Amino acid sequence: MQTWGVHTRRPWRLGARGAFALMMTVGAAVVSAAVNGPTMAWVAATVLVAAMAGLSPETPALALSVLVLGAASAWLSCVIGARRAGVPYGPADMIAAPAYWALQSLAAVHAGWRLVREPFAWDKTRHRRDTPVAQTATAPAHAVLDERASDRLSAGHAAAPQPVA
């Protein structure tokens, strides 16, 4: 619930279409996390039942293409994000990703349970304190860009766009 409060701090500045798009995007992410595990279990069970029966699983081409394109776009997003963060992301990570995505269902169930049982509690992961960042020459430029940039861009994005490829 904390995420909704942060992202919807000033939704009217996005306009009606922007606020609707934000709500649909966040809502789709929450629903996707909740159904990932059961969906993976259903796909695995279907493949295993067909294999035990000595049959090839009959999967509609459209369903298979949605599954493959969805996984490929998620992997591509992970590769791009890891490259931007300077973190390695290789084939082993790609193989482990679907299991990780399926575990998000457990987190969604836990979050739902906590929302019902303790609506004002918040599980926070403990982290080490960040080291203080030294003032850089770009700090004043970012402040100016934050004042002048549109509401849809932060100063970091406006100052230094990063190529996708």
Coordinates of N, CA and C in Angstrom, one line a residue:
M1 N 0.8 -1.2 0.0 CA 0.0 0.0 0.0 C 0.9 1.3 0.0
Q2 N 2.1 1.2 0.5 CA 2.9 2.3 0.6 C 3.3 2.8 -0.9
T3 N 3.4 1.8 -1.8 CA 3.7 2.2 -3.2 C 2.6 3.1 -3.8
W4 N 1.4 2.8 -3.5 CA 0.3 3.6 -4.0 C 0.4 5.0 -3.6
G5 N 0.8 5.2 -2.3 CA 0.9 6.5 -1.7 C 2.0 7.3 -2.4
V6 N 3.1 6.7 -2.6 CA 4.2 7.4 -3.2 C 3.9 7.7 -4.7
H7 N 3.4 6.8 -5.5 CA 3.2 7.0 -6.9 C 2.0 7.9 -7.2
T8 N 1.1 8.0 -6.2 CA -0.1 8.8 -6.5 C -0.1 10.1 -5.6
R9 N 1.1 10.6 -5.4 CA 1.2 11.8 -4.5 C 0.5 12.9 -5.1
R10 N 0.6 13.1 -6.4 CA -0.1 14.2 -7.1 C -0.6 13.7 -8.5
P11 N -1.6 12.8 -8.5 CA -2.0 12.2 -9.7 C -2.7 13.2 -10.7
W12 N -3.2 14.3 -10.1 CA -3.9 15.3 -11.0 C -3.0 16.0 -11.9
R13 N -1.7 16.0 -11.6 CA -0.7 16.6 -12.5 C -0.4 15.8 -13.7
L14 N -0.8 14.5 -13.7 CA -0.7 13.6 -14.8 C -1.9 13.8 -15.8
G15 N -2.9 14.4 -15.4 CA -4.1 14.5 -16.2 C -4.9 13.2 -16.0
A16 N -6.1 13.2 -16.5 CA -7.0 12.0 -16.3 C -6.5 10.8 -17.0
R17 N -6.0 10.9 -18.3 CA -5.4 9.8 -19.0 C -4.1 9.3 -18.3
G18 N -3.3 10.2 -17.8 CA -2.0 9.8 -17.2 C -2.3 9.1 -15.9
A19 N -3.2 9.6 -15.1 CA -3.6 9.0 -13.8 C -4.2 7.6 -14.0
F20 N -5.0 7.5 -15.0 CA -5.6 6.2 -15.4 C -4.6 5.2 -15.8
A21 N -3.6 5.7 -16.7 CA -2.5 4.8 -17.1 C -1.7 4.3 -16.0
L22 N -1.4 5.2 -15.0 CA -0.6 4.9 -13.8 C -1.3 3.8 -13.0
M23 N -2.6 4.0 -12.8 CA -3.4 3.1 -12.0 C -3.5 1.7 -12.7
M24 N -3.7 1.7 -14.0 CA -3.7 0.4 -14.7 C -2.4 -0.3 -14.7
T25 N -1.3 0.5 -14.8 CA 0.1 -0.1 -14.9 C 0.4 -0.7 -13.5
V26 N 0.2 0.0 -12.4 CA 0.5 -0.5 -11.1 C -0.5 -1.7 -10.8
G27 N -1.7 -1.6 -11.1 CA -2.7 -2.6 -10.9 C -2.3 -3.9 -11.7
A28 N -1.9 -3.7 -12.9 CA -1.5 -4.9 -13.7 C -0.3 -5.6 -13.1
A29 N 0.6 -4.8 -12.6 CA 1.8 -5.4 -12.0 C 1.5 -6.2 -10.7
V30 N 0.5 -5.7 -9.9 CA 0.1 -6.4 -8.7 C -0.6 -7.7 -9.1
V31 N -1.5 -7.6 -10.1 CA -2.2 -8.8 -10.5 C -1.3 -9.8 -11.1
S32 N -0.4 -9.3 -11.9 CA 0.6 -10.2 -12.6 C 1.5 -11.0 -11.5
A33 N 1.9 -10.3 -10.5 CA 2.7 -10.9 -9.4 C 1.9 -12.0 -8.7
A34 N 0.6 -11.7 -8.5 CA -0.3 -12.6 -7.8 C -0.6 -13.9 -8.6
V35 N -0.7 -13.8 -9.9 CA -1.1 -15.0 -10.7 C 0.1 -15.7 -11.4
N36 N 1.3 -15.2 -11.2 CA 2.4 -15.8 -11.9 C 2.7 -17.2 -11.4
G37 N 2.6 -17.4 -10.1 CA 2.9 -18.8 -9.5 C 1.8 -19.8 -10.0
P38 N 0.6 -19.5 -9.8 CA -0.4 -20.5 -10.3 C -0.4 -20.7 -11.8
T39 N -0.1 -19.7 -12.5 CA 0.1 -19.9 -14.0 C 1.2 -20.8 -14.3
M40 N 2.4 -20.6 -13.7 CA 3.5 -21.5 -13.9 C 3.2 -22.9 -13.5
A41 N 2.5 -23.1 -12.4 CA 2.2 -24.4 -11.9 C 1.2 -25.1 -12.9
W42 N 0.3 -24.4 -13.4 CA -0.6 -24.9 -14.4 C 0.1 -25.4 -15.7
V43 N 1.0 -24.5 -16.2 CA 1.8 -24.9 -17.4 C 2.7 -26.1 -17.1
A44 N 3.3 -26.1 -15.9 CA 4.2 -27.3 -15.6 C 3.3 -28.5 -15.4
A45 N 2.2 -28.4 -14.8 CA 1.3 -29.6 -14.6 C 0.8 -30.1 -16.0
T46 N 0.5 -29.2 -16.9 CA 0.0 -29.6 -18.2 C 1.1 -30.4 -19.0
V47 N 2.3 -29.9 -18.9 CA 3.4 -30.5 -19.6 C 3.7 -31.8 -19.0
L48 N 3.7 -31.9 -17.7 CA 4.0 -33.2 -17.0 C 2.9 -34.2 -17.2
V49 N 1.7 -33.9 -17.2 CA 0.6 -34.8 -17.5 C 0.7 -35.4 -18.9
A50 N 1.0 -34.5 -19.8 CA 1.1 -34.9 -21.2 C 2.3 -35.8 -21.4
A51 N 3.4 -35.5 -20.7 CA 4.6 -36.3 -20.8 C 4.4 -37.7 -20.2
M52 N 3.7 -37.7 -19.1 CA 3.4 -39.0 -18.4 C 2.5 -39.9 -19.3
A53 N 1.6 -39.3 -20.0 CA 0.7 -40.0 -20.9 C 1.3 -40.3 -22.2
G54 N 2.6 -39.9 -22.4 CA 3.3 -40.2 -23.7 C 2.8 -39.3 -24.9
L55 N 2.2 -38.2 -24.6 CA 1.7 -37.3 -25.6 C 2.5 -36.0 -25.6
S56 N 2.4 -35.3 -26.7 CA 3.0 -34.0 -26.7 C 1.9 -33.0 -26.3
P57 N 2.3 -32.0 -25.4 CA 1.2 -31.1 -25.0 C 0.7 -30.3 -26.2
E58 N -0.6 -30.3 -26.3 CA -1.2 -29.5 -27.4 C -1.5 -28.1 -26.9
T59 N -0.7 -27.2 -27.3 CA -0.8 -25.9 -26.8 C -1.2 -25.0 -28.0
P60 N -2.2 -24.2 -27.9 CA -2.6 -23.3 -29.0 C -1.4 -22.4 -29.4
A61 N -1.2 -22.2 -30.6 CA -0.1 -21.3 -31.1 C -0.2 -19.9 -30.5
L62 N -1.4 -19.4 -30.4 CA -1.5 -18.0 -29.9 C -1.1 -18.0 -28.4
A63 N -1.5 -19.0 -27.6 CA -1.1 -19.0 -26.2 C 0.4 -19.2 -26.1
L64 N 1.0 -20.1 -26.9 CA 2.4 -20.3 -26.8 C 3.2 -19.0 -27.2
S65 N 2.7 -18.3 -28.2 CA 3.4 -17.1 -28.7 C 3.3 -16.0 -27.6
V66 N 2.1 -15.9 -26.9 CA 2.0 -14.9 -25.8 C 3.0 -15.3 -24.7
L67 N 3.1 -16.5 -24.4 CA 4.1 -17.0 -23.3 C 5.5 -16.7 -23.7
V68 N 5.9 -17.0 -24.9 CA 7.2 -16.8 -25.4 C 7.6 -15.3 -25.5
L69 N 6.7 -14.5 -26.1 CA 6.9 -13.1 -26.2 C 6.9 -12.4 -24.9
G70 N 6.1 -12.8 -23.9 CA 6.1 -12.2 -22.6 C 7.4 -12.5 -21.9
A71 N 7.9 -13.7 -21.9 CA 9.1 -14.1 -21.3 C 10.3 -13.3 -22.0
A72 N 10.3 -13.3 -23.3 CA 11.4 -12.6 -24.0 C 11.4 -11.1 -23.7
S73 N 10.2 -10.5 -23.6 CA 10.2 -9.0 -23.3 C 10.7 -8.8 -21.8
A74 N 10.3 -9.7 -20.9 CA 10.7 -9.6 -19.5 C 12.3 -9.8 -19.4
W75 N 12.8 -10.8 -20.1 CA 14.2 -11.0 -20.1 C 15.0 -9.8 -20.7
L76 N 14.4 -9.2 -21.8 CA 15.1 -8.1 -22.4 C 15.1 -6.9 -21.5
S77 N 14.0 -6.7 -20.8 CA 13.9 -5.6 -19.8 C 14.9 -5.8 -18.7
C78 N 15.1 -7.0 -18.2 CA 16.1 -7.4 -17.2 C 17.5 -7.1 -17.7
V79 N 17.8 -7.5 -18.9 CA 19.1 -7.3 -19.5 C 19.4 -5.8 -19.6
I80 N 18.4 -5.0 -20.1 CA 18.6 -3.5 -20.2 C 18.8 -2.9 -18.8
G81 N 18.0 -3.3 -17.9 CA 18.1 -2.7 -16.5 C 19.4 -3.1 -15.9
A82 N 19.8 -4.4 -16.0 CA 21.1 -4.8 -15.4 C 22.3 -4.1 -16.1
R83 N 22.2 -3.9 -17.4 CA 23.3 -3.1 -18.1 C 23.4 -1.7 -17.6
R84 N 22.2 -1.1 -17.4 CA 22.2 0.3 -16.9 C 22.7 0.4 -15.5
A85 N 22.4 -0.6 -14.7 CA 22.9 -0.6 -13.3 C 24.3 -1.1 -13.2
G86 N 24.9 -1.7 -14.2 CA 26.2 -2.2 -14.2 C 26.3 -3.5 -13.5
V87 N 25.2 -4.3 -13.5 CA 25.2 -5.6 -12.9 C 25.1 -6.7 -13.9
P88 N 25.9 -7.8 -13.8 CA 25.8 -8.8 -14.8 C 24.5 -9.5 -14.8
Y89 N 24.0 -9.9 -15.9 CA 22.8 -10.7 -16.1 C 23.0 -11.6 -17.3
G90 N 23.1 -12.9 -17.0 CA 23.5 -13.9 -18.0 C 22.4 -15.0 -18.2
P91 N 22.8 -16.0 -18.9 CA 21.9 -17.1 -19.1 C 21.4 -17.8 -17.9
A92 N 22.2 -18.0 -16.9 CA 21.8 -18.6 -15.6 C 20.7 -17.8 -14.9
D93 N 20.8 -16.5 -15.0 CA 19.8 -15.6 -14.5 C 18.5 -15.7 -15.2
M94 N 18.6 -15.8 -16.5 CA 17.4 -16.0 -17.4 C 16.7 -17.3 -17.1
I95 N 17.4 -18.4 -16.8 CA 16.8 -19.6 -16.5 C 16.1 -19.6 -15.1
A96 N 16.8 -18.9 -14.1 CA 16.2 -18.8 -12.8 C 15.0 -17.8 -12.7
A97 N 14.9 -16.9 -13.7 CA 13.9 -15.8 -13.6 C 12.5 -16.3 -13.5
P98 N 12.0 -17.3 -14.3 CA 10.6 -17.8 -14.1 C 10.3 -18.3 -12.7
A99 N 11.3 -19.0 -12.1 CA 11.1 -19.4 -10.7 C 10.9 -18.3 -9.8
Y100 N 11.8 -17.3 -10.0 CA 11.7 -16.1 -9.1 C 10.3 -15.4 -9.3
W101 N 9.9 -15.3 -10.6 CA 8.6 -14.6 -10.9 C 7.5 -15.4 -10.2
A102 N 7.6 -16.7 -10.2 CA 6.5 -17.5 -9.6 C 6.5 -17.3 -8.1
L103 N 7.6 -17.1 -7.5 CA 7.7 -16.8 -6.0 C 7.0 -15.5 -5.6
Q104 N 6.8 -14.6 -6.6 CA 6.1 -13.4 -6.3 C 4.7 -13.6 -5.9
S105 N 4.1 -14.7 -6.3 CA 2.8 -15.1 -5.8 C 2.7 -15.3 -4.3
L106 N 3.8 -15.9 -3.8 CA 3.9 -16.1 -2.3 C 3.9 -14.7 -1.6
A107 N 4.7 -13.8 -2.2 CA 4.8 -12.5 -1.6 C 3.5 -11.8 -1.7
A108 N 2.7 -12.0 -2.8 CA 1.4 -11.3 -2.9 C 0.5 -11.9 -1.9
V109 N 0.5 -13.2 -1.7 CA -0.4 -13.8 -0.7 C 0.0 -13.3 0.7
H110 N 1.3 -13.2 1.0 CA 1.7 -12.7 2.3 C 1.3 -11.2 2.5
A111 N 1.4 -10.4 1.4 CA 1.0 -9.0 1.5 C -0.5 -8.9 1.7
G112 N -1.3 -9.7 1.0 CA -2.7 -9.6 1.2 C -3.1 -10.0 2.6
W113 N -2.5 -11.1 3.1 CA -2.8 -11.5 4.5 C -2.4 -10.4 5.5
R114 N -1.3 -9.8 5.3 CA -0.9 -8.7 6.2 C -1.8 -7.5 6.1
L115 N -2.3 -7.3 4.9 CA -3.2 -6.1 4.7 C -4.5 -6.4 5.5
V116 N -5.0 -7.6 5.5 CA -6.2 -7.9 6.2 C -5.9 -8.0 7.7
R117 N -4.9 -8.6 8.1 CA -4.6 -8.9 9.6 C -4.0 -7.6 10.3
E118 N -3.1 -7.0 9.6 CA -2.4 -5.8 10.2 C -2.3 -4.7 9.1
P119 N -3.3 -4.0 8.9 CA -3.3 -3.1 7.8 C -2.3 -1.9 7.9
F120 N -1.9 -1.6 9.1 CA -1.0 -0.5 9.3 C 0.4 -0.9 9.5
A121 N 0.7 -2.2 9.5 CA 2.1 -2.6 9.6 C 2.8 -2.7 8.2
W122 N 4.1 -2.5 8.2 CA 4.8 -2.5 7.0 C 6.1 -3.3 7.2
D123 N 6.2 -4.4 6.4 CA 7.5 -5.2 6.4 C 8.5 -4.4 5.6
K124 N 9.6 -4.1 6.3 CA 10.7 -3.3 5.6 C 11.9 -4.1 5.7
T125 N 12.6 -4.3 4.6 CA 13.9 -5.0 4.6 C 14.9 -4.1 5.2
R126 N 15.7 -4.7 6.1 CA 16.8 -3.9 6.7 C 18.0 -3.8 5.7
H127 N 18.5 -2.6 5.6 CA 19.6 -2.4 4.7 C 20.7 -1.6 5.4
R128 N 21.9 -1.7 4.9 CA 23.0 -0.8 5.4 C 22.7 0.6 5.0
R129 N 23.2 1.5 5.8 CA 23.0 2.9 5.5 C 23.8 3.2 4.2
D130 N 23.2 4.1 3.4 CA 23.9 4.6 2.2 C 25.1 5.5 2.6
T131 N 26.2 5.4 1.9 CA 27.3 6.3 2.1 C 26.9 7.7 1.6
P132 N 27.2 8.7 2.3 CA 26.9 10.1 1.8 C 27.5 10.3 0.4
V133 N 26.7 10.9 -0.5 CA 27.1 11.2 -1.8 C 27.7 12.6 -1.8
A134 N 28.9 12.6 -2.4 CA 29.6 13.9 -2.4 C 28.9 14.8 -3.4
Q135 N 28.8 16.1 -3.2 CA 28.2 17.0 -4.1 C 29.0 17.0 -5.4
T136 N 28.3 16.9 -6.5 CA 29.0 16.9 -7.8 C 28.7 18.2 -8.5
A137 N 29.4 18.3 -9.6 CA 29.1 19.5 -10.4 C 27.8 19.5 -11.1
T138 N 27.2 18.4 -11.2 CA 25.9 18.3 -11.9 C 24.7 18.6 -11.0
A139 N 24.9 18.6 -9.6 CA 23.8 18.8 -8.7 C 23.1 20.1 -9.0
P140 N 23.7 21.2 -9.2 CA 23.0 22.4 -9.5 C 22.2 22.3 -10.8
A141 N 22.7 21.7 -11.8 CA 22.0 21.5 -13.0 C 20.8 20.6 -12.9
H142 N 20.9 19.6 -12.0 CA 19.7 18.8 -11.8 C 18.6 19.6 -11.1
A143 N 19.0 20.4 -10.2 CA 18.0 21.3 -9.5 C 17.3 22.1 -10.4
V144 N 18.0 22.8 -11.4 CA 17.4 23.6 -12.4 C 16.5 22.8 -13.3
L145 N 16.9 21.6 -13.7 CA 16.1 20.7 -14.6 C 14.9 20.3 -13.9
D146 N 15.0 20.0 -12.6 CA 13.8 19.6 -11.8 C 12.7 20.7 -11.8
E147 N 13.1 21.9 -11.8 CA 12.2 23.0 -11.8 C 11.5 23.2 -13.1
R148 N 12.3 23.0 -14.2 CA 11.8 23.3 -15.5 C 11.3 22.1 -16.3
A149 N 11.7 20.9 -15.9 CA 11.3 19.7 -16.7 C 9.8 19.5 -16.5
S150 N 9.2 18.7 -17.4 CA 7.8 18.4 -17.3 C 7.7 17.4 -16.1
D151 N 6.4 17.2 -15.7 CA 6.2 16.3 -14.5 C 6.5 14.9 -14.9
R152 N 6.6 14.5 -16.1 CA 6.8 13.1 -16.5 C 8.3 12.8 -16.5
L153 N 9.2 13.7 -16.4 CA 10.7 13.4 -16.4 C 11.4 13.9 -15.2
S154 N 12.3 13.1 -14.6 CA 13.1 13.5 -13.5 C 14.3 14.2 -14.1
A155 N 15.1 14.9 -13.3 CA 16.2 15.6 -13.8 C 17.3 14.6 -14.4
G156 N 17.5 13.5 -13.7 CA 18.4 12.5 -14.2 C 18.1 12.0 -15.6
H157 N 16.8 11.8 -15.9 CA 16.5 11.4 -17.3 C 16.6 12.5 -18.3
A158 N 16.2 13.7 -17.9 CA 16.3 14.9 -18.8 C 17.8 15.2 -19.1
A159 N 18.6 15.1 -18.1 CA 20.0 15.5 -18.2 C 20.9 14.5 -19.0
A160 N 20.6 13.2 -18.8 CA 21.5 12.2 -19.4 C 20.6 11.0 -19.8
P161 N 20.0 11.2 -21.0 CA 19.2 10.0 -21.5 C 20.1 8.9 -21.8
Q162 N 19.6 7.6 -21.6 CA 20.4 6.5 -21.8 C 19.8 5.7 -23.0
P163 N 20.7 5.3 -23.9 CA 20.2 4.5 -25.1 C 19.7 3.2 -24.6
V164 N 18.7 2.7 -25.3 CA 18.1 1.4 -24.9 C 19.0 0.3 -25.3
A165 N 19.6 0.3 -26.4 CA 20.5 -0.8 -26.9 C 21.8 -0.7 -26.3

